[in-house]
Short mmCIF file of C-alpha atoms in Angstrom, two decimals:
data_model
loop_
_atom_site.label_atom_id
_atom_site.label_comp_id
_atom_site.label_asym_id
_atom_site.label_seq_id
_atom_site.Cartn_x
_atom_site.Cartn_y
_atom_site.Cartn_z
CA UNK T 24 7.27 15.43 42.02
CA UNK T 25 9.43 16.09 38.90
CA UNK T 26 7.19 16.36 35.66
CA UNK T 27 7.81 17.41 32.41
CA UNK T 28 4.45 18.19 30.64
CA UNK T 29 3.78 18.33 26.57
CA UNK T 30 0.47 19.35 25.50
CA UNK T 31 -1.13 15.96 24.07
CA UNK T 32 -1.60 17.27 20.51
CA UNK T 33 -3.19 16.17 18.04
CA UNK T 34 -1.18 19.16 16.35
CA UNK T 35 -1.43 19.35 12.52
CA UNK T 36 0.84 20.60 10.22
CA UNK T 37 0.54 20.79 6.57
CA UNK T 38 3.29 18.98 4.28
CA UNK T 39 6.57 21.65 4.39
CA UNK T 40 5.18 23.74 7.30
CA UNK T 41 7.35 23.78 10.57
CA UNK T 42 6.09 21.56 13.40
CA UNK T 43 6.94 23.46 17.13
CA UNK T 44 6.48 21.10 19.70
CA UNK T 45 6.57 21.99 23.18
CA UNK T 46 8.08 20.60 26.62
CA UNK T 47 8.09 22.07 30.39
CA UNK T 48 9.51 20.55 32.99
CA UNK T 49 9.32 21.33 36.76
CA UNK T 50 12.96 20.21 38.44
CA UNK T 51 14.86 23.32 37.98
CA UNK T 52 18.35 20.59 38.88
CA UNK T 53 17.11 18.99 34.90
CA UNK T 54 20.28 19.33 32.83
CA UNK T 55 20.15 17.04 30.04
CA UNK T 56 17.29 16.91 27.43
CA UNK T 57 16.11 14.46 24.70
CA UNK T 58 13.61 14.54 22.07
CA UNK T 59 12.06 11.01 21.31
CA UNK T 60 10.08 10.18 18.15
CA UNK T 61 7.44 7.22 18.40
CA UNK T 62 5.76 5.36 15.97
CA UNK T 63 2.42 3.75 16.90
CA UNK T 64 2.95 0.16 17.95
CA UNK T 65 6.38 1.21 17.78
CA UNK T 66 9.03 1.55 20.22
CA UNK T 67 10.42 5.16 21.16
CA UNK T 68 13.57 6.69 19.04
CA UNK T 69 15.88 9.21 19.81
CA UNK T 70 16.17 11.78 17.51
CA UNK T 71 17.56 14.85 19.46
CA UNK T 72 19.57 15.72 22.89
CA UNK T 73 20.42 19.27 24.22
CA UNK T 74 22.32 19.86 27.14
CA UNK T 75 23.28 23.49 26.69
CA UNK T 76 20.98 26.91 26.82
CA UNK T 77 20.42 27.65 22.95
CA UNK T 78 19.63 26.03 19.50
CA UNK T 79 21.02 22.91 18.55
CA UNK T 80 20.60 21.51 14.58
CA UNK T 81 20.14 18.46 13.13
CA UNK T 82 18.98 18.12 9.48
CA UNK T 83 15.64 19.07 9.53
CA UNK T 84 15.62 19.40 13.39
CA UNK T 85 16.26 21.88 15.91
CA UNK T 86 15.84 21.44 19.40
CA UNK T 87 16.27 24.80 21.82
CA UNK T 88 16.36 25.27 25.55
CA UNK T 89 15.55 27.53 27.66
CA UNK T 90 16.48 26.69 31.17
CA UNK T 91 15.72 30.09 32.61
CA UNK T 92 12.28 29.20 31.40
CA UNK T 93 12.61 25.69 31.90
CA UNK T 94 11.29 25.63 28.53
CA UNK T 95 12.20 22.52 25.46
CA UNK T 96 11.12 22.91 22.34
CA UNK T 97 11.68 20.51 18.96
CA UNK T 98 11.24 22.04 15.44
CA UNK T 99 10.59 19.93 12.47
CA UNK T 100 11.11 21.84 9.38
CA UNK T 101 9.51 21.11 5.76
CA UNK T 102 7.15 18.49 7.72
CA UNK T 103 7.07 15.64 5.79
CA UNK T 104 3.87 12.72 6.11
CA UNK T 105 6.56 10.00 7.72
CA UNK T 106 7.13 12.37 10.21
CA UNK T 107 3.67 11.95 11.72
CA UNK T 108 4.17 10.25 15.14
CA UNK T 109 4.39 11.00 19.16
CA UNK T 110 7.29 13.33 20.12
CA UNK T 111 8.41 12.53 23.47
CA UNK T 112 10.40 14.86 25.11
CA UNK T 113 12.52 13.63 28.56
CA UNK T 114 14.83 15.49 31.13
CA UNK T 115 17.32 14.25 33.55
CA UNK T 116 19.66 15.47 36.14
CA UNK T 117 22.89 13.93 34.85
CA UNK T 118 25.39 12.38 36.52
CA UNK T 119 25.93 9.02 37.05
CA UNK T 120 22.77 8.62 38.83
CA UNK T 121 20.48 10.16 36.69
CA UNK T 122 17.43 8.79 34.70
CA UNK T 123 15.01 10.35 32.38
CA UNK T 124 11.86 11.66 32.99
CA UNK T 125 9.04 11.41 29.94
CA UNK T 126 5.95 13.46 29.33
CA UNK T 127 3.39 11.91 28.38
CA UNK T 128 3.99 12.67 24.36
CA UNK T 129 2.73 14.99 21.57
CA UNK T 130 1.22 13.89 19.02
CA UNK T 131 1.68 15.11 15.24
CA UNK T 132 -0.06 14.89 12.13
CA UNK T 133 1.61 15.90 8.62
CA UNK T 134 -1.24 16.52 6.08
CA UNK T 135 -0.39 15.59 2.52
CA UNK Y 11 22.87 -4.56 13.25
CA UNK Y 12 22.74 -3.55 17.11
CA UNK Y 13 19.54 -3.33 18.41
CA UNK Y 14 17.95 -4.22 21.87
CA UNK Y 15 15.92 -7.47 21.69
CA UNK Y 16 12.83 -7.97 23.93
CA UNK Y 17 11.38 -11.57 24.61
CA UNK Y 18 7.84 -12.46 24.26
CA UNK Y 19 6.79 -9.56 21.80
CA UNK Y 20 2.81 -10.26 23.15
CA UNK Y 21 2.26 -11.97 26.02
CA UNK Y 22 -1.63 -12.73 26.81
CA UNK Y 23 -2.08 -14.52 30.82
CA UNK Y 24 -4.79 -14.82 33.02
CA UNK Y 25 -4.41 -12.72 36.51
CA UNK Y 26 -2.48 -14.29 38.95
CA UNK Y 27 0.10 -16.24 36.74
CA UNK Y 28 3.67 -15.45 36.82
CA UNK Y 29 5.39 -13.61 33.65
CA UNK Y 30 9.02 -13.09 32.72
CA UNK Y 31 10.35 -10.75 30.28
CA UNK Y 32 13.61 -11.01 28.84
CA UNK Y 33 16.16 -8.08 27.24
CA UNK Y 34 19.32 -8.58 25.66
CA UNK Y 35 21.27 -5.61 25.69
CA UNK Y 36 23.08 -3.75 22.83
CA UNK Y 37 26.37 -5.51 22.98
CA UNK Y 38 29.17 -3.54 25.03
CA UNK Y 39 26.19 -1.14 26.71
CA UNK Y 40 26.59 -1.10 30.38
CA UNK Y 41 23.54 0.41 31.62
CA UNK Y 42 19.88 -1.11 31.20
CA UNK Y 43 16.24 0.42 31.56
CA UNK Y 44 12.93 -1.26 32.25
CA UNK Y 45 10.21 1.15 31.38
CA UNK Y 46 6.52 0.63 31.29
CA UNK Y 47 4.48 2.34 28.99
CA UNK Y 48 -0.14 2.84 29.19
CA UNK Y 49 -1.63 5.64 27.95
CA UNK Y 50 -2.87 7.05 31.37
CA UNK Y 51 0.37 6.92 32.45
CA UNK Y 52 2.68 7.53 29.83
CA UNK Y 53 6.34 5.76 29.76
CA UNK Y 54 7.67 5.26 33.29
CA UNK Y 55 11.25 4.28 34.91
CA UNK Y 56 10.25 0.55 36.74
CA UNK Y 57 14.12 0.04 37.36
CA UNK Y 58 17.55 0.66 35.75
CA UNK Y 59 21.27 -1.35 36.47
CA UNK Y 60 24.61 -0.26 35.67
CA UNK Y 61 27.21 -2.94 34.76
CA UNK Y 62 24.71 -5.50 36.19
CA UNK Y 63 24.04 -3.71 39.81
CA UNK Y 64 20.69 -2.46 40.55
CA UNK Y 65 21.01 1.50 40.89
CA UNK Y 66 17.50 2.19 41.48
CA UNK Y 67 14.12 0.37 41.49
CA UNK Y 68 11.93 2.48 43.26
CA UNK Y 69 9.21 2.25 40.14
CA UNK Y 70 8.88 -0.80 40.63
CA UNK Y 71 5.69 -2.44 42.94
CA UNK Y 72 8.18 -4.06 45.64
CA UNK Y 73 5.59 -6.94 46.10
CA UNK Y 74 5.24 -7.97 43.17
CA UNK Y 75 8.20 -7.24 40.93
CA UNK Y 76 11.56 -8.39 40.68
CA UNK Y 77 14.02 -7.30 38.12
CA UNK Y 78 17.52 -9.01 37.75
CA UNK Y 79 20.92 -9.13 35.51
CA UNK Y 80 22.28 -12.47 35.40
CA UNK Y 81 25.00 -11.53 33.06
CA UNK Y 82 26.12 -8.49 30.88
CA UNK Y 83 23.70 -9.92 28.19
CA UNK Y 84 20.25 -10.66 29.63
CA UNK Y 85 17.61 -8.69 31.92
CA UNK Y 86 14.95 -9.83 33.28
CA UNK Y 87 11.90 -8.52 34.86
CA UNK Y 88 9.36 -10.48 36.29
CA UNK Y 89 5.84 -10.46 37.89
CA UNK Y 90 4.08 -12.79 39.96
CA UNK Y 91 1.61 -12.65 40.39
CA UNK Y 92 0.31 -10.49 37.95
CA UNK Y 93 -2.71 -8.25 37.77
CA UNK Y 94 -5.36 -7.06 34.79
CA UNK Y 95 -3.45 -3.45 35.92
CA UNK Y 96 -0.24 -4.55 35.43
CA UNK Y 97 -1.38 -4.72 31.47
CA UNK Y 98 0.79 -2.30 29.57
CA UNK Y 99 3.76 -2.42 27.07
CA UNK Y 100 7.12 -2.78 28.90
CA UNK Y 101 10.05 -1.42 27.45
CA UNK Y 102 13.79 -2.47 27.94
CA UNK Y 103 16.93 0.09 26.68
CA UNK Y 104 20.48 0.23 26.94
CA UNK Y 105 22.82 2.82 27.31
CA UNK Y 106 26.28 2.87 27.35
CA UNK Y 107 29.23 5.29 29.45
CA UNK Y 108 28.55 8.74 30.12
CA UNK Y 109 26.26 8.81 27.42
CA UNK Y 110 24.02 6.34 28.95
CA UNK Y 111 21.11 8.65 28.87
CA UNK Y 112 20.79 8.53 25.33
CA UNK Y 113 18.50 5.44 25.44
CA UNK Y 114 18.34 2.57 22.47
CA UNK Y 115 14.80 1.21 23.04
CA UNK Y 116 14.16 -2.80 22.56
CA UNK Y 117 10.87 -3.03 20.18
CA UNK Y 118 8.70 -3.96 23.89
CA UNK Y 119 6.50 -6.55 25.30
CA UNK Y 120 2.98 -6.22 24.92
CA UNK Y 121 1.34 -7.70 28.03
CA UNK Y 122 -2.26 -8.36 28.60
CA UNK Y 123 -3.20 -10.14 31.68
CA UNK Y 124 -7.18 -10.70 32.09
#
């Protein structure tokens, strides 16, 4: 069974602080990787994708993978209040036959 | 503005009736998801298509769900008949090319079936 676990959360952060969420995943063939956002009653959002061993930047985001460790991670820096949501993270094979696998979300709070 | 568009946003049936849910892909996006999302279960893969051919649909209960492309601009999934379990949010997105697994997710379908 391929999984990709994220503890649930709640994790709080204060306003400006760094969120570090977390992501595992279990099918050592994973080589694609996406960070979702998800507001609630909303639908999810992607935000990030890494397909390469490293850091990757965006803004105020940086996503970095470890596939040694099979290990995902999504920082938020200067954590604002809108940022408060569920962080999904997903893997995939690739290919042209690949599909994503979720975990089941984190959830994050950004105190004012 | 390109967005995915889901049809019914709520849907509220009583077990054993038959409900369809309709997506309209981002135009020009080749491949299409069906996802179904609880909180037990988290978001799951019911079933995706690429340029209207199923490619896999082995999320899907066989007995009683069906999901179709008529045309490039309209997916369907369907269940009949359904079930209080079958209550969830059900998610359509699109994808397009080789970057087809960077999703655009339709705003959902809330179903409740008691």
């Amino acid at each position: 069974q391929k999984e990709v676990e994220q503890n649930s959360g709640p994790l709080s952060v204060p306003e400006g602080a760094i969120a570090s969420l977390n992501c595992t995943y279990s099918d050592r063939g994973s080589q694609s990787f996406f960070w979702y956002r998800q507001y609630s009653g909303k639908s999810p959002e992607l935000i990030m994708f890494i397909y390469s061993n490293g850091d990757k930047e965006d803004g105020r985001f940086t996503a970095q993978l470890n596939k040694a460790s099979q290990y995902v991670s999504l920082l938020i820096r200067d954590s604002q209040p809108s940022d408060s949501a569920t962080y999904l993270c997903a893997a995939a094979r690739g290919g042209s036959q690949g599909n994503l696998i979720f975990g089941k979300g984190t959830k994050l709070s950004v105190k004012p | 503005d390109a967005r995915v568009t889901q049809t019914p946003r709520h849907k509220v049936t009583e077990m054993g009736q038959e409900v369809t849910m309709r997506c309209q892909p981002i135009l020009g996006h080749n491949t299409v998801f069906w996802y179904r999302q609880t909180m037990m279960q988290g978001l799951e893969l019911l079933a995706y298509f690429r340029n209207r051919a199923p490619l896999d649909d082995s999320g899907m209960p066989k007995d009683r769900f069906s999901a179709e492309m008529p045309d490039a601009t309209l997916a369907t999934l369907k269940i009949q008949p359904s079930e209080p379990r079958d209550s969830a949010v059900y998610f359509c997105a699109s994808g397009f090319g080789d970057s087809f697994l960077e999703q655009y997710f339709g705003p959902g379908t809330r179903l409740t079936v008691t």
